[in-house]
Amino acid sequence: MIIGIPKEIMKDESRVAAAPEAVDKYVKDGFEVIVESKAGEGAYFSDEDYKNSGATIVDDVKELYEKSDIILKVKEPLFNEKLGVHEVDMMHEGQYLITFIHPAAPVNHEMTKNLAKKGVISFTLDGVPRISRAQNMDALTSMSTCAGYKGILIAANLLTKFIPQIFTAVGVIKPANVLVVGTGVGGLQAIATAKRLGAKVKATDIRPDALEQAGSLGAITIDLGIDKNLAIGEGGYALKLPEEELVKERELLKEHIKQADIIFLSALVPGKLAPVIVTEDMVKEMKKGSVIVDISIDQGGNCEITPPGKVEVKHGVSLVGIKNIPGELPTSSTWMFSQNLYNLVSYLFKDNKPSYDMEDEIVKKSLTTIDGEIVHKGAREAMGL
């Protein structure tokens, strides 16, 4: 089978789906690998590095899509403005696609439907379950680590005041208040980074264990009092809360949001739209010059008015909806991502051919389209199918 690695076309995306180290592993496993020219330059991997790892370099990405049996990407398929064609339209029936599709997000519904129409067999990395045997395939966790760290640094750059307490000849400047909502991997890394910068950090999560971990990092924890049977799902992930519980959560967080200088949002429900925790009215009541970093934006966002893929100021608050924050750390994030992807490909394909069980939990949770149908549960629910 032939694996194709195209250059990512999302604006400012520096990552690539396979580092040369991973290509070397694929080749040793019997795959042929085609890499688009300059695909790795954003992460400082040259075409020569890929050639030395056994890859074939091609200039024409259409040729890559035409020849490949498996397409590995970092981000969801997008419209290629340079060629005037959508990446999905370069794919063909029976081809495999493995990437972050985020099929439940409304912005990706049409693209996901088109994957099904094309007959593409697609797997979304955000569907890989949090179970012990899938840990080394869990790109979502790897990228959340990067997003938590870099997201706080982005907020620090946008914030109009100091983060640590500063003693000056004219008086003391108090430390910035940081609120972290959702203390999974990304949230915990955000807490640790904000603490290192000298902020006063509060954190909340509907899962008691996650909240306890936040406290162990030095955050002041906010207990939302959600019944754990409503809050915790399979693998320790958060469940989708009933609307009345979300209303209670917003009310409990209202005063903390008013006091915050930086809000880091990372509350996700696997395979479903992210819950809206910060409404537009709540943003209006925030301090002018404050910042919201919403790393849940790929699944719709935790803030009602986060601009997808952009940074915008609304009601005097900087709203960060950057979709590729891990791409701001291209060398580290590409290495982590390509290792996760190699482990997943090795799980799905044996002896150079597909070899997976449709009833296997990893397959069932990540499989998005097959046989012309959308089979991803969260996507179907979000689309009303």
Tab-separated table of C-alpha atoms in Angstrom:
chain	number	residue	atom	x	y	z
A	1	MET	CA	0.000	0.000	0.000
A	2	ILE	CA	1.070	3.561	-0.669
A	3	ILE	CA	0.920	6.209	2.069
A	4	GLY	CA	0.596	9.836	0.948
A	5	ILE	CA	1.743	12.753	3.100
A	6	PRO	CA	0.486	16.066	1.644
A	7	LYS	CA	1.633	19.493	2.778
A	8	GLU	CA	-0.915	21.018	5.177
A	9	ILE	CA	-2.781	23.927	3.617
A	10	MET	CA	-4.449	25.476	6.659
A	11	LYS	CA	-3.172	29.026	7.163
A	12	ASP	CA	-0.095	29.110	9.405
A	13	GLU	CA	-0.095	25.322	9.878
A	14	SER	CA	3.507	24.216	10.308
A	15	ARG	CA	3.030	20.578	11.261
A	16	VAL	CA	3.196	17.568	8.973
A	17	ALA	CA	1.597	14.147	9.440
A	18	ALA	CA	4.862	12.214	9.432
A	19	ALA	CA	8.355	13.185	10.528
A	20	PRO	CA	11.222	11.470	8.637
A	21	GLU	CA	11.676	9.138	11.623
A	22	ALA	CA	8.101	7.855	11.153
A	23	VAL	CA	8.562	7.529	7.365
A	24	ASP	CA	11.543	5.282	7.993
A	25	LYS	CA	9.323	3.049	10.147
A	26	TYR	CA	6.579	2.888	7.498
A	27	VAL	CA	9.084	1.901	4.810
A	28	LYS	CA	10.562	-0.806	7.019
A	29	ASP	CA	7.011	-2.106	7.564
A	30	GLY	CA	6.595	-2.537	3.801
A	31	PHE	CA	4.686	0.622	2.879
A	32	GLU	CA	5.653	2.901	0.029
A	33	VAL	CA	5.586	6.544	1.133
A	34	ILE	CA	4.983	9.600	-1.058
A	35	VAL	CA	5.612	13.036	0.450
A	36	GLU	CA	4.625	16.324	-1.163
A	37	SER	CA	7.630	18.568	-1.725
A	38	LYS	CA	8.212	20.997	1.172
A	39	ALA	CA	5.552	19.266	3.315
A	40	GLY	CA	7.884	19.262	6.307
A	41	GLU	CA	9.591	22.622	5.944
A	42	GLY	CA	7.404	24.297	8.594
A	43	ALA	CA	8.686	21.771	11.142
A	44	TYR	CA	12.230	22.057	9.755
A	45	PHE	CA	12.263	18.693	7.952
A	46	SER	CA	13.695	18.961	4.440
A	47	ASP	CA	12.839	16.970	1.315
A	48	GLU	CA	16.327	15.495	1.599
A	49	ASP	CA	15.485	14.244	5.109
A	50	TYR	CA	12.455	12.420	3.705
A	51	LYS	CA	14.405	10.977	0.775
A	52	ASN	CA	17.005	9.640	3.183
A	53	SER	CA	14.178	7.960	5.103
A	54	GLY	CA	12.981	6.176	1.970
A	55	ALA	CA	10.181	8.456	0.765
A	56	THR	CA	9.466	9.550	-2.789
A	57	ILE	CA	9.046	13.314	-3.168
A	58	VAL	CA	6.414	14.657	-5.581
A	59	ASP	CA	5.692	18.255	-6.593
A	60	ASP	CA	2.128	17.657	-7.772
A	61	VAL	CA	-0.214	17.021	-4.835
A	62	LYS	CA	-2.912	15.787	-7.246
A	63	GLU	CA	-0.540	12.973	-8.212
A	64	LEU	CA	-0.048	12.174	-4.534
A	65	TYR	CA	-3.796	11.901	-3.921
A	66	GLU	CA	-4.284	9.858	-7.089
A	67	LYS	CA	-1.591	7.283	-6.275
A	68	SER	CA	-2.046	6.919	-2.511
A	69	ASP	CA	-4.082	4.221	-0.778
A	70	ILE	CA	-3.818	5.957	2.582
A	71	ILE	CA	-3.730	9.728	3.136
A	72	LEU	CA	-2.278	10.921	6.442
A	73	LYS	CA	-2.985	14.517	7.439
A	74	VAL	CA	-2.879	16.728	10.502
A	75	LYS	CA	-5.974	18.858	9.897
A	76	GLU	CA	-9.327	18.186	8.263
A	77	PRO	CA	-9.554	18.408	4.443
A	78	LEU	CA	-9.883	21.997	3.246
A	79	PHE	CA	-10.318	23.961	0.035
A	80	ASN	CA	-6.955	24.341	-1.696
A	81	GLU	CA	-7.052	27.961	-2.884
A	82	LYS	CA	-3.838	27.602	-4.869
A	83	LEU	CA	-5.288	24.778	-6.989
A	84	GLY	CA	-8.920	25.904	-6.808
A	85	VAL	CA	-10.075	22.470	-5.621
A	86	HIS	CA	-11.114	20.966	-2.291
A	87	GLU	CA	-8.854	18.262	-0.878
A	88	VAL	CA	-11.833	15.886	-0.678
A	89	ASP	CA	-12.352	16.275	-4.432
A	90	MET	CA	-8.818	14.965	-5.008
A	91	MET	CA	-9.609	11.772	-3.072
A	92	HIS	CA	-11.042	8.608	-4.557
A	93	GLU	CA	-13.310	5.717	-3.643
A	94	GLY	CA	-11.759	3.154	-1.330
A	95	GLN	CA	-9.007	5.511	-0.214
A	96	TYR	CA	-8.256	5.748	3.509
A	97	LEU	CA	-7.985	9.096	5.298
A	98	ILE	CA	-6.635	9.387	8.838
A	99	THR	CA	-6.587	12.847	10.406
A	100	PHE	CA	-8.412	15.155	12.826
A	101	ILE	CA	-11.778	15.443	11.052
A	102	HIS	CA	-13.851	16.810	13.974
A	103	PRO	CA	-16.985	15.620	12.146
A	104	ALA	CA	-19.415	16.799	14.830
A	105	ALA	CA	-18.459	20.458	14.373
A	106	PRO	CA	-21.010	22.246	12.130
A	107	VAL	CA	-18.261	23.821	10.027
A	108	ASN	CA	-17.161	20.301	8.997
A	109	HIS	CA	-20.553	18.758	8.256
A	110	GLU	CA	-20.533	19.411	4.510
A	111	MET	CA	-16.963	18.179	4.152
A	112	THR	CA	-17.776	14.990	6.094
A	113	LYS	CA	-20.819	14.347	3.893
A	114	ASN	CA	-18.634	14.772	0.823
A	115	LEU	CA	-16.112	12.246	2.172
A	116	ALA	CA	-18.956	9.740	2.402
A	117	LYS	CA	-20.190	10.545	-1.115
A	118	LYS	CA	-16.669	10.031	-2.453
A	119	GLY	CA	-16.499	6.589	-0.867
A	120	VAL	CA	-13.536	7.536	1.325
A	121	ILE	CA	-12.948	5.385	4.424
A	122	SER	CA	-12.044	7.943	7.059
A	123	PHE	CA	-10.883	7.770	10.659
A	124	THR	CA	-10.916	10.805	12.942
A	125	LEU	CA	-8.165	11.063	15.523
A	126	ASP	CA	-10.391	12.889	17.989
A	127	GLY	CA	-12.418	9.675	18.225
A	128	VAL	CA	-9.575	7.483	19.533
A	129	PRO	CA	-10.837	6.328	22.959
A	130	ARG	CA	-8.974	6.930	26.196
A	131	ILE	CA	-8.161	3.308	27.015
A	132	SER	CA	-4.799	1.849	27.980
A	133	ARG	CA	-4.157	0.052	24.683
A	134	ALA	CA	-4.858	3.234	22.703
A	135	GLN	CA	-2.633	5.574	24.722
A	136	ASN	CA	0.191	5.563	22.190
A	137	MET	CA	-2.289	6.411	19.392
A	138	ASP	CA	-3.931	9.276	21.266
A	139	ALA	CA	-2.953	12.313	19.222
A	140	LEU	CA	-5.646	14.392	20.912
A	141	THR	CA	-3.822	14.070	24.234
A	142	SER	CA	-0.452	14.838	22.638
A	143	MET	CA	-1.769	17.922	20.883
A	144	SER	CA	-3.655	19.040	24.002
A	145	THR	CA	-0.342	19.106	25.848
A	146	CYS	CA	1.015	21.468	23.214
A	147	ALA	CA	-2.156	23.585	23.143
A	148	GLY	CA	-2.249	24.013	26.917
A	149	TYR	CA	1.301	25.283	27.026
A	150	LYS	CA	1.229	27.496	23.941
A	151	GLY	CA	-2.323	28.725	24.525
A	152	ILE	CA	-1.343	30.403	27.775
A	153	LEU	CA	1.687	32.007	26.109
A	154	ILE	CA	-0.584	33.385	23.360
A	155	ALA	CA	-2.908	34.798	26.029
A	156	ALA	CA	0.060	36.362	27.811
A	157	ASN	CA	1.031	38.168	24.612
A	158	LEU	CA	-2.488	39.510	24.081
A	159	LEU	CA	-3.151	40.481	27.695
A	160	THR	CA	-2.823	44.206	28.351
A	161	LYS	CA	-1.214	43.790	31.765
A	162	PHE	CA	1.510	41.888	33.605
A	163	ILE	CA	0.836	38.277	34.557
A	164	PRO	CA	3.036	37.965	37.688
A	165	GLN	CA	2.866	40.232	40.695
A	166	ILE	CA	5.221	43.132	40.021
A	167	PHE	CA	6.814	45.342	42.679
A	168	THR	CA	7.655	48.808	41.420
A	169	ALA	CA	8.707	52.175	42.840
A	170	VAL	CA	5.181	53.448	42.281
A	171	GLY	CA	3.369	50.523	43.828
A	172	VAL	CA	2.529	46.845	43.574
A	173	ILE	CA	0.804	45.407	40.514
A	174	LYS	CA	-1.307	42.399	41.477
A	175	PRO	CA	-0.975	39.108	39.551
A	176	ALA	CA	-3.356	38.337	36.719
A	177	ASN	CA	-6.334	36.064	37.370
A	178	VAL	CA	-6.473	32.994	35.159
A	179	LEU	CA	-9.534	30.734	34.973
A	180	VAL	CA	-9.122	27.285	33.404
A	181	VAL	CA	-12.367	25.538	32.447
A	182	GLY	CA	-11.849	21.871	31.698
A	183	THR	CA	-8.844	20.265	33.376
A	184	GLY	CA	-8.004	17.441	31.049
A	185	VAL	CA	-4.514	17.231	29.587
A	186	GLY	CA	-4.703	20.667	27.919
A	187	GLY	CA	-6.200	22.343	30.955
A	188	LEU	CA	-3.634	20.865	33.337
A	189	GLN	CA	-0.784	22.019	31.110
A	190	ALA	CA	-2.417	25.486	30.991
A	191	ILE	CA	-2.566	25.585	34.800
A	192	ALA	CA	1.082	24.577	35.105
A	193	THR	CA	2.177	27.169	32.536
A	194	ALA	CA	0.091	29.974	34.055
A	195	LYS	CA	1.476	29.154	37.516
A	196	ARG	CA	5.028	29.270	36.140
A	197	LEU	CA	4.284	32.746	34.777
A	198	GLY	CA	3.135	33.892	38.202
A	199	ALA	CA	-0.636	34.073	37.708
A	200	LYS	CA	-3.301	33.449	40.314
A	201	VAL	CA	-5.067	30.398	38.886
A	202	LYS	CA	-8.569	29.055	39.397
A	203	ALA	CA	-9.823	25.907	37.694
A	204	THR	CA	-12.983	23.921	37.296
A	205	ASP	CA	-14.137	20.636	35.804
A	206	ILE	CA	-17.316	18.617	36.183
A	207	ARG	CA	-15.234	15.497	36.979
A	208	PRO	CA	-14.034	15.236	40.615
A	209	ASP	CA	-10.785	13.426	39.734
A	210	ALA	CA	-9.859	16.039	37.133
A	211	LEU	CA	-10.591	18.800	39.632
A	212	GLU	CA	-8.391	17.089	42.212
A	213	GLN	CA	-5.511	16.989	39.702
A	214	ALA	CA	-5.964	20.714	39.081
A	215	GLY	CA	-5.703	21.347	42.811
A	216	SER	CA	-2.518	19.297	43.012
A	217	LEU	CA	-0.932	21.745	40.553
A	218	GLY	CA	-1.732	24.673	42.825
A	219	ALA	CA	-4.974	25.924	41.272
A	220	ILE	CA	-7.865	27.155	43.409
A	221	THR	CA	-10.613	24.709	42.478
A	222	ILE	CA	-14.260	25.563	41.846
A	223	ASP	CA	-16.625	22.691	42.592
A	224	LEU	CA	-19.656	22.892	40.304
A	225	GLY	CA	-21.555	20.255	42.272
A	226	ILE	CA	-22.495	18.181	39.236
A	227	ASP	CA	-23.632	14.614	39.964
A	228	LYS	CA	-20.697	12.412	38.926
A	229	ASN	CA	-23.118	9.995	37.241
A	230	LEU	CA	-24.047	12.842	34.883
A	231	ALA	CA	-20.469	14.056	34.532
A	232	ILE	CA	-18.202	11.070	33.935
A	233	GLY	CA	-18.342	8.798	30.926
A	234	GLU	CA	-16.376	5.863	29.611
A	235	GLY	CA	-12.613	6.192	29.973
A	236	GLY	CA	-12.918	9.129	32.367
A	237	TYR	CA	-14.047	11.584	29.694
A	238	ALA	CA	-16.752	14.148	30.428
A	239	LEU	CA	-20.321	13.420	29.391
A	240	LYS	CA	-22.660	15.834	27.649
A	241	LEU	CA	-24.641	17.559	30.387
A	242	PRO	CA	-28.386	18.187	30.201
A	243	GLU	CA	-29.164	21.833	29.358
A	244	GLU	CA	-30.489	22.581	32.857
A	245	GLU	CA	-27.135	21.484	34.351
A	246	LEU	CA	-25.247	23.686	31.872
A	247	VAL	CA	-27.378	26.658	32.947
A	248	LYS	CA	-26.424	25.971	36.588
A	249	GLU	CA	-22.754	25.701	35.614
A	250	ARG	CA	-22.825	29.064	33.843
A	251	GLU	CA	-24.487	30.705	36.840
A	252	LEU	CA	-21.880	29.325	39.249
A	253	LEU	CA	-19.026	30.526	37.026
A	254	LYS	CA	-20.482	33.959	36.305
A	255	GLU	CA	-18.614	35.890	39.030
A	256	HIS	CA	-15.351	34.016	38.429
A	257	ILE	CA	-15.557	34.908	34.724
A	258	LYS	CA	-16.070	38.591	35.569
A	259	GLN	CA	-12.888	38.551	37.682
A	260	ALA	CA	-10.722	36.707	35.144
A	261	ASP	CA	-8.026	38.365	33.060
A	262	ILE	CA	-7.437	35.175	31.070
A	263	ILE	CA	-9.924	32.364	30.516
A	264	PHE	CA	-8.624	29.107	29.067
A	265	LEU	CA	-11.448	26.923	27.713
A	266	SER	CA	-10.846	23.233	27.077
A	267	ALA	CA	-14.050	21.426	28.048
A	268	LEU	CA	-14.717	18.679	25.523
A	269	VAL	CA	-17.137	15.791	25.142
A	270	PRO	CA	-15.573	13.142	22.865
A	271	GLY	CA	-17.213	12.964	19.454
A	272	LYS	CA	-19.785	15.653	20.263
A	273	LEU	CA	-20.092	19.412	20.059
A	274	ALA	CA	-18.272	21.222	22.845
A	275	PRO	CA	-20.641	22.596	25.523
A	276	VAL	CA	-21.222	26.370	25.475
A	277	ILE	CA	-20.070	27.529	28.888
A	278	VAL	CA	-19.357	31.226	28.248
A	279	THR	CA	-22.205	33.099	26.576
A	280	GLU	CA	-21.944	36.417	24.736
A	281	ASP	CA	-23.636	38.172	27.669
A	282	MET	CA	-20.946	36.790	29.982
A	283	VAL	CA	-18.216	38.105	27.659
A	284	LYS	CA	-19.815	41.545	27.764
A	285	GLU	CA	-19.370	41.591	31.550
A	286	MET	CA	-15.667	40.700	31.445
A	287	LYS	CA	-12.907	43.228	32.054
A	288	LYS	CA	-11.810	45.148	28.962
A	289	GLY	CA	-8.440	43.950	27.747
A	290	SER	CA	-8.935	40.402	29.023
A	291	VAL	CA	-8.422	37.288	26.887
A	292	ILE	CA	-10.284	34.065	26.146
A	293	VAL	CA	-8.359	31.172	24.589
A	294	ASP	CA	-10.841	28.560	23.352
A	295	ILE	CA	-9.019	25.366	22.389
A	296	SER	CA	-12.360	23.566	22.044
A	297	ILE	CA	-13.052	25.513	18.846
A	298	ASP	CA	-12.535	22.471	16.590
A	299	GLN	CA	-15.681	21.034	18.160
A	300	GLY	CA	-17.634	24.283	18.127
A	301	GLY	CA	-16.036	26.067	21.081
A	302	ASN	CA	-16.884	26.615	24.746
A	303	CYS	CA	-17.514	30.322	24.180
A	304	GLU	CA	-20.598	31.278	22.204
A	305	ILE	CA	-18.784	33.908	20.126
A	306	THR	CA	-15.288	32.480	19.626
A	307	PRO	CA	-14.324	33.160	15.983
A	308	PRO	CA	-13.249	29.854	14.340
A	309	GLY	CA	-9.665	30.020	13.129
A	310	LYS	CA	-9.188	33.660	14.108
A	311	VAL	CA	-8.254	36.087	16.849
A	312	GLU	CA	-10.791	38.894	17.214
A	313	VAL	CA	-11.654	41.547	19.790
A	314	LYS	CA	-15.330	41.541	20.751
A	315	HIS	CA	-16.802	43.622	23.589
A	316	GLY	CA	-13.237	44.619	24.524
A	317	VAL	CA	-12.121	40.988	24.990
A	318	SER	CA	-9.541	39.236	22.783
A	319	LEU	CA	-11.072	35.954	21.627
A	320	VAL	CA	-8.601	33.332	20.413
A	321	GLY	CA	-10.161	30.737	18.112
A	322	ILE	CA	-6.911	29.556	16.528
A	323	LYS	CA	-7.474	26.004	15.359
A	324	ASN	CA	-3.871	24.937	15.184
A	325	ILE	CA	-2.234	26.135	18.393
A	326	PRO	CA	-0.024	22.995	18.487
A	327	GLY	CA	1.271	24.147	15.095
A	328	GLU	CA	2.929	27.003	16.966
A	329	LEU	CA	5.280	24.343	18.390
A	330	PRO	CA	5.943	22.563	15.081
A	331	THR	CA	8.998	20.493	15.947
A	332	SER	CA	7.712	19.025	19.212
A	333	SER	CA	4.119	18.656	18.066
A	334	THR	CA	5.039	17.022	14.728
A	335	TRP	CA	7.245	14.485	16.464
A	336	MET	CA	4.500	13.580	18.969
A	337	PHE	CA	1.764	13.531	16.318
A	338	SER	CA	3.693	11.353	13.863
A	339	GLN	CA	4.440	8.776	16.562
A	340	ASN	CA	0.725	8.609	17.477
A	341	LEU	CA	-0.240	8.238	13.826
A	342	TYR	CA	2.358	5.536	13.160
A	343	ASN	CA	0.990	3.488	16.073
A	344	LEU	CA	-2.580	3.834	14.789
A	345	VAL	CA	-1.646	2.905	11.195
A	346	SER	CA	0.242	-0.127	12.516
A	347	TYR	CA	-2.910	-1.111	14.423
A	348	LEU	CA	-5.246	-0.773	11.422
A	349	PHE	CA	-3.002	-2.236	8.712
A	350	LYS	CA	-1.053	-5.478	8.943
A	351	ASP	CA	1.143	-7.045	6.264
A	352	ASN	CA	0.517	-4.079	3.970
A	353	LYS	CA	-3.279	-4.450	3.947
A	354	PRO	CA	-6.294	-3.364	6.034
A	355	SER	CA	-6.696	-5.607	9.067
A	356	TYR	CA	-9.155	-4.264	11.612
A	357	ASP	CA	-12.237	-5.459	13.436
A	358	MET	CA	-15.308	-3.289	12.923
A	359	GLU	CA	-16.424	-4.199	16.461
A	360	ASP	CA	-13.132	-3.126	18.000
A	361	GLU	CA	-13.596	-0.125	20.302
A	362	ILE	CA	-10.781	1.913	18.731
A	363	VAL	CA	-12.218	1.362	15.251
A	364	LYS	CA	-15.834	1.985	16.252
A	365	LYS	CA	-15.035	5.271	18.007
A	366	SER	CA	-12.771	6.724	15.288
A	367	LEU	CA	-14.339	5.430	12.058
A	368	THR	CA	-16.202	8.331	10.447
A	369	THR	CA	-17.209	7.353	6.889
A	370	ILE	CA	-17.339	3.988	5.129
A	371	ASP	CA	-19.363	2.451	2.277
A	372	GLY	CA	-20.731	5.865	1.349
A	373	GLU	CA	-22.198	6.456	4.818
A	374	ILE	CA	-21.403	8.619	7.833
A	375	VAL	CA	-21.103	6.180	10.734
A	376	HIS	CA	-19.557	8.418	13.415
A	377	LYS	CA	-22.104	8.595	16.234
A	378	GLY	CA	-21.352	12.155	17.358
A	379	ALA	CA	-21.408	13.465	13.789
A	380	ARG	CA	-24.740	11.781	13.048
A	381	GLU	CA	-26.221	13.224	16.219
A	382	ALA	CA	-24.941	16.736	15.422
A	383	MET	CA	-26.292	16.499	11.857
A	384	GLY	CA	-29.668	15.180	13.008
A	385	LEU	CA	-29.244	11.919	11.091
